[in-house]
mmCIF file of N, CA, C and O in Angstrom:
data_model
loop_
_atom_site.group_PDB
_atom_site.id
_atom_site.type_symbol
_atom_site.label_atom_id
_atom_site.label_comp_id
_atom_site.label_asym_id
_atom_site.label_seq_id
_atom_site.Cartn_x
_atom_site.Cartn_y
_atom_site.Cartn_z
ATOM 1 N N MET A 280 93.490 55.288 46.734
ATOM 2 C CA MET A 280 92.527 54.432 46.706
ATOM 3 C C MET A 280 92.996 53.062 47.164
ATOM 4 O O MET A 280 93.936 52.815 47.078
ATOM 5 N N GLU A 281 92.092 52.872 48.200
ATOM 6 C CA GLU A 281 92.225 51.225 48.846
ATOM 7 C C GLU A 281 91.120 50.167 48.265
ATOM 8 O O GLU A 281 90.139 50.516 48.280
ATOM 9 N N PHE A 282 91.330 49.167 48.140
ATOM 10 C CA PHE A 282 90.762 48.218 47.549
ATOM 11 C C PHE A 282 90.482 47.104 48.725
ATOM 12 O O PHE A 282 91.361 46.550 49.015
ATOM 13 N N SER A 283 89.180 46.611 49.032
ATOM 14 C CA SER A 283 88.922 45.496 49.615
ATOM 15 C C SER A 283 88.197 44.376 48.966
ATOM 16 O O SER A 283 87.980 43.504 49.241
ATOM 17 N N GLY A 284 88.404 44.379 47.336
ATOM 18 C CA GLY A 284 88.024 43.450 46.357
ATOM 19 C C GLY A 284 88.175 43.983 45.188
ATOM 20 O O GLY A 284 88.637 44.830 44.748
ATOM 21 N N ASN A 285 87.353 43.238 44.172
ATOM 22 C CA ASN A 285 87.413 43.595 42.715
ATOM 23 C C ASN A 285 86.677 44.676 42.387
ATOM 24 O O ASN A 285 85.686 44.875 42.858
ATOM 25 N N SER A 286 87.367 45.471 41.514
ATOM 26 C CA SER A 286 86.648 46.604 41.146
ATOM 27 C C SER A 286 87.084 47.355 39.760
ATOM 28 O O SER A 286 88.166 46.802 39.568
ATOM 29 N N TYR A 287 86.458 48.129 39.222
ATOM 30 C CA TYR A 287 86.849 48.839 38.076
ATOM 31 C C TYR A 287 86.913 50.446 38.482
ATOM 32 O O TYR A 287 85.911 50.801 39.186
ATOM 33 N N VAL A 288 88.215 51.041 37.927
ATOM 34 C CA VAL A 288 88.100 52.580 38.330
ATOM 35 C C VAL A 288 88.654 53.207 37.021
ATOM 36 O O VAL A 288 89.633 52.500 36.368
ATOM 37 N N ASP A 289 87.943 54.394 36.672
ATOM 38 C CA ASP A 289 88.790 54.877 35.734
ATOM 39 C C ASP A 289 88.618 56.350 36.214
ATOM 40 O O ASP A 289 87.928 56.694 37.034
ATOM 41 N N ILE A 290 89.568 57.023 35.813
ATOM 42 C CA ILE A 290 90.019 58.691 36.296
ATOM 43 C C ILE A 290 89.857 59.260 35.069
ATOM 44 O O ILE A 290 90.702 59.348 34.026
ATOM 45 N N ARG A 291 89.022 60.539 34.968
ATOM 46 C CA ARG A 291 89.005 61.390 33.611
ATOM 47 C C ARG A 291 89.549 62.808 34.196
ATOM 48 O O ARG A 291 89.234 63.203 35.509
ATOM 49 N N ASP A 292 90.362 63.506 33.513
ATOM 50 C CA ASP A 292 90.574 64.787 33.675
ATOM 51 C C ASP A 292 89.615 65.745 33.358
ATOM 52 O O ASP A 292 88.446 65.329 32.742
ATOM 53 N N GLU A 293 90.100 66.981 33.520
ATOM 54 C CA GLU A 293 88.873 68.115 33.428
ATOM 55 C C GLU A 293 88.278 68.328 31.976
ATOM 56 O O GLU A 293 87.334 68.677 31.884
ATOM 57 N N ASP A 294 89.281 67.829 31.015
ATOM 58 C CA ASP A 294 88.763 67.617 29.501
ATOM 59 C C ASP A 294 87.797 66.525 29.421
ATOM 60 O O ASP A 294 87.314 66.197 28.134
ATOM 61 N N GLY A 295 87.746 65.566 30.243
ATOM 62 C CA GLY A 295 86.894 64.370 29.884
ATOM 63 C C GLY A 295 87.634 63.090 29.388
ATOM 64 O O GLY A 295 87.311 62.021 28.931
ATOM 65 N N ASP A 296 89.076 63.335 29.379
ATOM 66 C CA ASP A 296 89.980 62.422 28.810
ATOM 67 C C ASP A 296 90.679 61.219 30.062
ATOM 68 O O ASP A 296 90.747 61.697 31.070
ATOM 69 N N ILE A 297 90.212 59.911 29.621
ATOM 70 C CA ILE A 297 91.054 58.990 30.462
ATOM 71 C C ILE A 297 92.240 59.164 30.837
ATOM 72 O O ILE A 297 92.949 58.981 29.797
ATOM 73 N N THR A 298 92.839 59.166 32.216
ATOM 74 C CA THR A 298 94.287 59.450 32.288
ATOM 75 C C THR A 298 94.629 58.176 33.098
ATOM 76 O O THR A 298 95.941 57.861 33.013
ATOM 77 N N GLU A 299 93.834 57.481 33.778
ATOM 78 C CA GLU A 299 93.930 56.128 34.870
ATOM 79 C C GLU A 299 92.947 55.254 34.380
ATOM 80 O O GLU A 299 91.735 55.603 34.462
ATOM 81 N N THR A 300 93.306 53.863 34.495
ATOM 82 C CA THR A 300 92.321 52.961 34.309
ATOM 83 C C THR A 300 92.724 51.570 35.279
ATOM 84 O O THR A 300 93.734 51.320 35.112
ATOM 85 N N ILE A 301 91.824 51.117 35.886
ATOM 86 C CA ILE A 301 92.169 49.907 36.796
ATOM 87 C C ILE A 301 91.206 48.837 36.501
ATOM 88 O O ILE A 301 89.984 49.296 36.943
ATOM 89 N N HIS A 302 91.465 47.807 35.673
ATOM 90 C CA HIS A 302 90.379 46.950 35.764
ATOM 91 C C HIS A 302 89.900 45.907 36.462
ATOM 92 O O HIS A 302 89.056 45.460 36.538
ATOM 93 N N SER A 303 90.877 45.652 37.462
ATOM 94 C CA SER A 303 90.639 44.722 38.284
ATOM 95 C C SER A 303 91.686 44.958 39.832
ATOM 96 O O SER A 303 92.904 45.588 39.269
ATOM 97 N N SER A 304 91.011 44.545 40.531
ATOM 98 C CA SER A 304 92.083 44.738 41.894
ATOM 99 C C SER A 304 91.720 43.779 42.902
ATOM 100 O O SER A 304 90.855 42.915 43.038
ATOM 101 N N SER A 305 92.634 43.417 44.078
ATOM 102 C CA SER A 305 92.530 42.680 44.870
ATOM 103 C C SER A 305 92.354 43.157 46.123
ATOM 104 O O SER A 305 92.824 44.413 46.406
ATOM 105 N N ASP A 306 91.914 42.428 47.295
ATOM 106 C CA ASP A 306 91.908 42.910 48.602
ATOM 107 C C ASP A 306 93.429 43.329 49.318
ATOM 108 O O ASP A 306 93.997 42.519 48.733
ATOM 109 N N GLY A 307 93.425 44.567 49.789
ATOM 110 C CA GLY A 307 94.614 45.151 49.995
ATOM 111 C C GLY A 307 95.475 45.926 49.102
ATOM 112 O O GLY A 307 96.235 46.597 49.418
ATOM 113 N N ASP A 308 94.873 45.855 47.726
ATOM 114 C CA ASP A 308 95.780 46.791 46.787
ATOM 115 C C ASP A 308 95.305 48.367 46.943
ATOM 116 O O ASP A 308 94.432 48.436 47.910
ATOM 117 N N SER A 309 96.178 48.893 46.738
ATOM 118 C CA SER A 309 96.196 50.242 46.832
ATOM 119 C C SER A 309 96.666 51.136 45.591
ATOM 120 O O SER A 309 97.819 50.832 44.982
ATOM 121 N N GLU A 310 96.410 52.237 45.297
ATOM 122 C CA GLU A 310 96.612 53.062 44.197
ATOM 123 C C GLU A 310 96.779 54.758 44.641
ATOM 124 O O GLU A 310 96.028 55.083 45.586
ATOM 125 N N SER A 311 97.735 55.257 44.198
ATOM 126 C CA SER A 311 97.895 56.850 44.455
ATOM 127 C C SER A 311 98.145 57.497 43.264
ATOM 128 O O SER A 311 98.906 57.066 42.500
ATOM 129 N N TYR A 312 97.483 58.716 42.947
ATOM 130 C CA TYR A 312 97.691 59.497 41.791
ATOM 131 C C TYR A 312 97.896 61.036 42.187
ATOM 132 O O TYR A 312 97.724 61.541 43.152
ATOM 133 N N ASP A 313 98.659 61.873 41.265
ATOM 134 C CA ASP A 313 98.687 63.302 41.582
ATOM 135 C C ASP A 313 97.978 63.875 40.221
ATOM 136 O O ASP A 313 98.481 63.720 39.232
ATOM 137 N N PHE A 314 97.159 64.809 40.655
ATOM 138 C CA PHE A 314 96.434 65.585 39.746
ATOM 139 C C PHE A 314 96.452 67.068 40.111
ATOM 140 O O PHE A 314 95.519 67.758 39.541
ATOM 141 N N SER A 315 97.764 67.272 40.380
ATOM 142 C CA SER A 315 98.188 68.809 40.595
ATOM 143 C C SER A 315 97.845 69.518 39.287
ATOM 144 O O SER A 315 98.421 68.970 38.203
ATOM 145 N N GLY A 316 97.468 70.726 39.411
ATOM 146 C CA GLY A 316 97.217 71.312 37.977
ATOM 147 C C GLY A 316 95.865 71.144 37.443
ATOM 148 O O GLY A 316 95.568 71.912 36.020
ATOM 149 N N GLN A 317 95.209 70.301 37.944
ATOM 150 C CA GLN A 317 93.708 69.932 37.194
ATOM 151 C C GLN A 317 92.757 70.729 37.974
ATOM 152 O O GLN A 317 92.797 70.694 39.320
ATOM 153 N N SER A 318 91.815 71.317 37.392
ATOM 154 C CA SER A 318 91.096 71.990 38.251
ATOM 155 C C SER A 318 89.460 71.129 38.521
ATOM 156 O O SER A 318 88.971 71.099 39.588
ATOM 157 N N ALA A 319 89.504 69.803 37.837
ATOM 158 C CA ALA A 319 88.554 68.921 38.334
ATOM 159 C C ALA A 319 88.997 67.597 37.763
ATOM 160 O O ALA A 319 89.530 67.319 36.628
ATOM 161 N N VAL A 320 88.411 66.530 38.572
ATOM 162 C CA VAL A 320 88.792 65.161 37.850
ATOM 163 C C VAL A 320 87.381 64.339 38.265
ATOM 164 O O VAL A 320 86.705 64.679 39.215
ATOM 165 N N THR A 321 87.076 63.392 37.349
ATOM 166 C CA THR A 321 85.851 62.350 37.508
ATOM 167 C C THR A 321 86.359 61.310 37.800
ATOM 168 O O THR A 321 87.122 60.474 36.990
ATOM 169 N N VAL A 322 86.044 60.642 38.901
ATOM 170 C CA VAL A 322 86.340 59.057 39.375
ATOM 171 C C VAL A 322 85.149 58.150 38.963
ATOM 172 O O VAL A 322 84.188 58.540 39.659
ATOM 173 N N ASN A 323 85.197 57.321 38.216
ATOM 174 C CA ASN A 323 84.336 56.326 37.639
ATOM 175 C C ASN A 323 84.416 55.053 38.662
ATOM 176 O O ASN A 323 85.449 54.209 38.106
ATOM 177 N N VAL A 324 83.663 54.831 39.544
ATOM 178 C CA VAL A 324 83.961 53.452 40.419
ATOM 179 C C VAL A 324 82.808 52.436 40.347
ATOM 180 O O VAL A 324 81.844 52.485 40.437
ATOM 181 N N GLY A 325 83.174 51.247 39.872
ATOM 182 C CA GLY A 325 82.634 50.067 39.735
ATOM 183 C C GLY A 325 82.626 49.259 41.226
ATOM 184 O O GLY A 325 83.769 49.058 41.900
ATOM 185 N N ASN A 326 81.574 48.550 41.651
ATOM 186 C CA ASN A 326 81.787 48.032 42.764
ATOM 187 C C ASN A 326 82.246 48.716 44.185
ATOM 188 O O ASN A 326 83.208 48.572 44.469
ATOM 189 N N THR A 327 81.398 49.905 44.227
ATOM 190 C CA THR A 327 81.746 51.063 45.224
ATOM 191 C C THR A 327 82.058 50.504 46.592
ATOM 192 O O THR A 327 82.884 51.161 47.225
ATOM 193 N N SER A 328 81.485 49.312 47.089
ATOM 194 C CA SER A 328 81.628 48.651 48.312
ATOM 195 C C SER A 328 82.984 48.127 48.501
ATOM 196 O O SER A 328 83.551 47.919 49.515
ATOM 197 N N ALA A 329 83.845 47.951 47.146
ATOM 198 C CA ALA A 329 85.095 47.425 47.475
ATOM 199 C C ALA A 329 86.433 48.715 47.444
ATOM 200 O O ALA A 329 87.586 48.321 47.424
ATOM 201 N N VAL A 330 85.944 50.041 47.198
ATOM 202 C CA VAL A 330 86.824 50.794 47.065
ATOM 203 C C VAL A 330 86.591 51.893 48.184
ATOM 204 O O VAL A 330 85.788 52.596 48.422
ATOM 205 N N THR A 331 87.692 52.389 48.853
ATOM 206 C CA THR A 331 87.955 53.660 49.649
ATOM 207 C C THR A 331 88.649 54.850 49.038
ATOM 208 O O THR A 331 89.953 54.485 48.508
ATOM 209 N N LEU A 332 87.781 55.802 48.725
ATOM 210 C CA LEU A 332 88.506 56.952 47.908
ATOM 211 C C LEU A 332 89.141 57.979 49.080
ATOM 212 O O LEU A 332 88.283 58.357 49.888
ATOM 213 N N SER A 333 90.292 58.321 48.876
ATOM 214 C CA SER A 333 90.647 59.587 49.800
ATOM 215 C C SER A 333 91.345 60.466 49.068
ATOM 216 O O SER A 333 92.134 60.191 47.817
ATOM 217 N N ILE A 334 91.224 61.692 49.353
ATOM 218 C CA ILE A 334 92.013 62.675 48.554
ATOM 219 C C ILE A 334 92.816 63.696 49.771
ATOM 220 O O ILE A 334 92.208 64.273 50.696
ATOM 221 N N ASN A 335 93.930 63.796 49.434
ATOM 222 C CA ASN A 335 94.836 64.503 50.598
ATOM 223 C C ASN A 335 94.846 63.931 51.786
ATOM 224 O O ASN A 335 94.728 64.631 52.663
ATOM 225 N N GLY A 336 94.734 62.595 51.765
ATOM 226 C CA GLY A 336 94.597 61.961 53.287
ATOM 227 C C GLY A 336 93.274 61.651 53.821
ATOM 228 O O GLY A 336 93.014 61.383 54.853
ATOM 229 N N GLU A 337 92.114 62.437 53.177
ATOM 230 C CA GLU A 337 90.843 62.633 53.907
ATOM 231 C C GLU A 337 89.861 61.734 53.027
ATOM 232 O O GLU A 337 89.764 61.897 51.587
ATOM 233 N N GLU A 338 89.256 60.717 53.592
ATOM 234 C CA GLU A 338 88.413 59.806 52.893
ATOM 235 C C GLU A 338 87.101 60.686 52.402
ATOM 236 O O GLU A 338 86.512 61.315 53.347
ATOM 237 N N ILE A 339 86.659 60.180 51.288
ATOM 238 C CA ILE A 339 85.595 60.903 50.713
ATOM 239 C C ILE A 339 84.416 59.968 50.625
ATOM 240 O O ILE A 339 84.411 58.878 50.400
ATOM 241 N N ASP A 340 83.205 60.550 51.260
ATOM 242 C CA ASP A 340 82.071 59.801 51.446
ATOM 243 C C ASP A 340 81.358 59.880 49.998
ATOM 244 O O ASP A 340 81.074 60.954 49.526
ATOM 245 N N TYR A 341 80.849 58.833 49.786
ATOM 246 C CA TYR A 341 79.817 58.644 48.544
ATOM 247 C C TYR A 341 78.975 57.517 48.801
ATOM 248 O O TYR A 341 79.375 56.413 49.494
ATOM 249 N N PRO A 342 77.804 57.408 47.963
ATOM 250 C CA PRO A 342 76.958 56.241 48.286
ATOM 251 C C PRO A 342 77.524 55.015 47.737
ATOM 252 O O PRO A 342 78.188 54.846 46.793
ATOM 253 N N ILE A 343 77.665 53.995 48.897
ATOM 254 C CA ILE A 343 78.301 52.833 48.649
ATOM 255 C C ILE A 343 76.957 51.848 48.178
ATOM 256 O O ILE A 343 76.245 51.590 49.126
ATOM 257 N N ASN A 344 77.301 51.154 47.068
ATOM 258 C CA ASN A 344 76.352 49.881 46.896
ATOM 259 C C ASN A 344 77.165 49.168 45.775
ATOM 260 O O ASN A 344 78.070 49.462 45.424
ATOM 261 N N GLU A 345 76.382 48.243 45.261
ATOM 262 C CA GLU A 345 77.178 47.364 44.290
ATOM 263 C C GLU A 345 77.107 47.893 42.911
ATOM 264 O O GLU A 345 77.749 47.650 41.836
ATOM 265 N N ALA A 346 76.457 49.215 42.500
ATOM 266 C CA ALA A 346 76.547 49.729 41.120
ATOM 267 C C ALA A 346 77.715 50.734 41.364
ATOM 268 O O ALA A 346 78.527 50.764 42.100
ATOM 269 N N ARG A 347 77.849 51.229 40.070
ATOM 270 C CA ARG A 347 78.988 52.371 39.885
ATOM 271 C C ARG A 347 78.597 53.920 40.587
ATOM 272 O O ARG A 347 77.283 54.059 40.517
ATOM 273 N N GLN A 348 79.403 54.406 40.790
ATOM 274 C CA GLN A 348 79.623 55.856 40.946
ATOM 275 C C GLN A 348 80.266 56.817 40.190
ATOM 276 O O GLN A 348 81.532 56.569 39.896
ATOM 277 N N HIS A 349 79.807 57.915 39.723
ATOM 278 C CA HIS A 349 80.693 58.950 38.959
ATOM 279 C C HIS A 349 80.996 60.083 40.098
ATOM 280 O O HIS A 349 79.912 60.570 40.526
ATOM 281 N N ILE A 350 82.124 60.168 40.519
ATOM 282 C CA ILE A 350 82.296 61.020 41.663
ATOM 283 C C ILE A 350 83.242 62.168 41.036
ATOM 284 O O ILE A 350 84.447 62.059 40.444
ATOM 285 N N ILE A 351 82.830 63.358 41.146
ATOM 286 C CA ILE A 351 83.360 64.646 40.513
ATOM 287 C C ILE A 351 84.019 65.102 41.587
ATOM 288 O O ILE A 351 83.536 65.867 42.794
ATOM 289 N N VAL A 352 85.509 65.677 41.607
ATOM 290 C CA VAL A 352 86.074 66.221 42.619
ATOM 291 C C VAL A 352 86.813 67.397 41.815
ATOM 292 O O VAL A 352 87.418 67.649 40.871
ATOM 293 N N GLU A 353 86.272 68.858 42.381
ATOM 294 C CA GLU A 353 86.746 69.872 41.856
ATOM 295 C C GLU A 353 87.670 70.766 42.914
ATOM 296 O O GLU A 353 87.628 70.450 44.019
ATOM 297 N N VAL A 354 88.556 71.469 42.551
ATOM 298 C CA VAL A 354 89.495 71.951 43.216
ATOM 299 C C VAL A 354 88.963 73.505 43.535
ATOM 300 O O VAL A 354 88.514 74.270 42.597
ATOM 301 N N GLU A 355 88.891 73.752 44.843
ATOM 302 C CA GLU A 355 88.718 75.128 45.269
ATOM 303 C C GLU A 355 89.816 75.759 45.265
ATOM 304 O O GLU A 355 90.766 75.681 45.653
ATOM 305 N N GLU A 356 89.809 76.978 44.763
ATOM 306 C CA GLU A 356 90.773 77.938 44.892
ATOM 307 C C GLU A 356 90.987 78.445 45.977
ATOM 308 O O GLU A 356 89.756 79.276 46.649
ATOM 309 N N GLU A 357 92.209 78.904 46.451
ATOM 310 C CA GLU A 357 92.246 79.542 47.901
ATOM 311 C C GLU A 357 92.241 81.017 47.723
ATOM 312 O O GLU A 357 92.795 81.541 46.419
ATOM 313 N N ASN A 358 91.622 81.585 48.497
ATOM 314 C CA ASN A 358 91.707 83.303 48.350
ATOM 315 C C ASN A 358 92.764 83.782 49.032
ATOM 316 O O ASN A 358 92.849 83.879 50.263
ATOM 317 N N ASP A 359 93.747 84.454 48.257
ATOM 318 C CA ASP A 359 94.734 84.789 48.869
ATOM 319 C C ASP A 359 94.944 86.334 49.133
ATOM 320 O O ASP A 359 95.444 87.147 49.362
ATOM 321 N N ASP A 360 93.581 87.032 49.197
ATOM 322 C CA ASP A 360 93.279 88.444 49.586
ATOM 323 C C ASP A 360 93.757 88.719 50.795
ATOM 324 O O ASP A 360 93.312 88.167 51.664
ATOM 325 N N GLU A 361 94.525 89.863 50.777
ATOM 326 C CA GLU A 361 94.742 90.260 52.156
ATOM 327 C C GLU A 361 94.027 91.387 52.909
ATOM 328 O O GLU A 361 93.485 91.942 51.897
ATOM 329 N N GLU A 362 94.115 91.249 54.032
ATOM 330 C CA GLU A 362 93.176 92.191 54.820
ATOM 331 C C GLU A 362 93.635 93.682 54.443
ATOM 332 O O GLU A 362 94.963 94.025 54.791
ATOM 333 N N GLU A 363 92.909 94.909 54.422
ATOM 334 C CA GLU A 363 93.500 95.797 54.238
ATOM 335 C C GLU A 363 93.384 96.880 55.616
ATOM 336 O O GLU A 363 92.266 96.741 56.256
#
């Protein structure tokens, strides 16, 4: 996550428990988290215009406005089936 201004962010694990909270941020701040082992996380972003969210280096598109957004990130399982 990269911030261009003040924002609130909380991150909830697949059980809905808050695992991370950022109450305030400044222009140029950034945060990085590892959620390996989770099948899904929910990112609650306040002041969406001040937050850029990336997952594994790829920027996530979501509605940008002055309100908050709940962004649900689900892990897709890789298909390891071999061709016969």
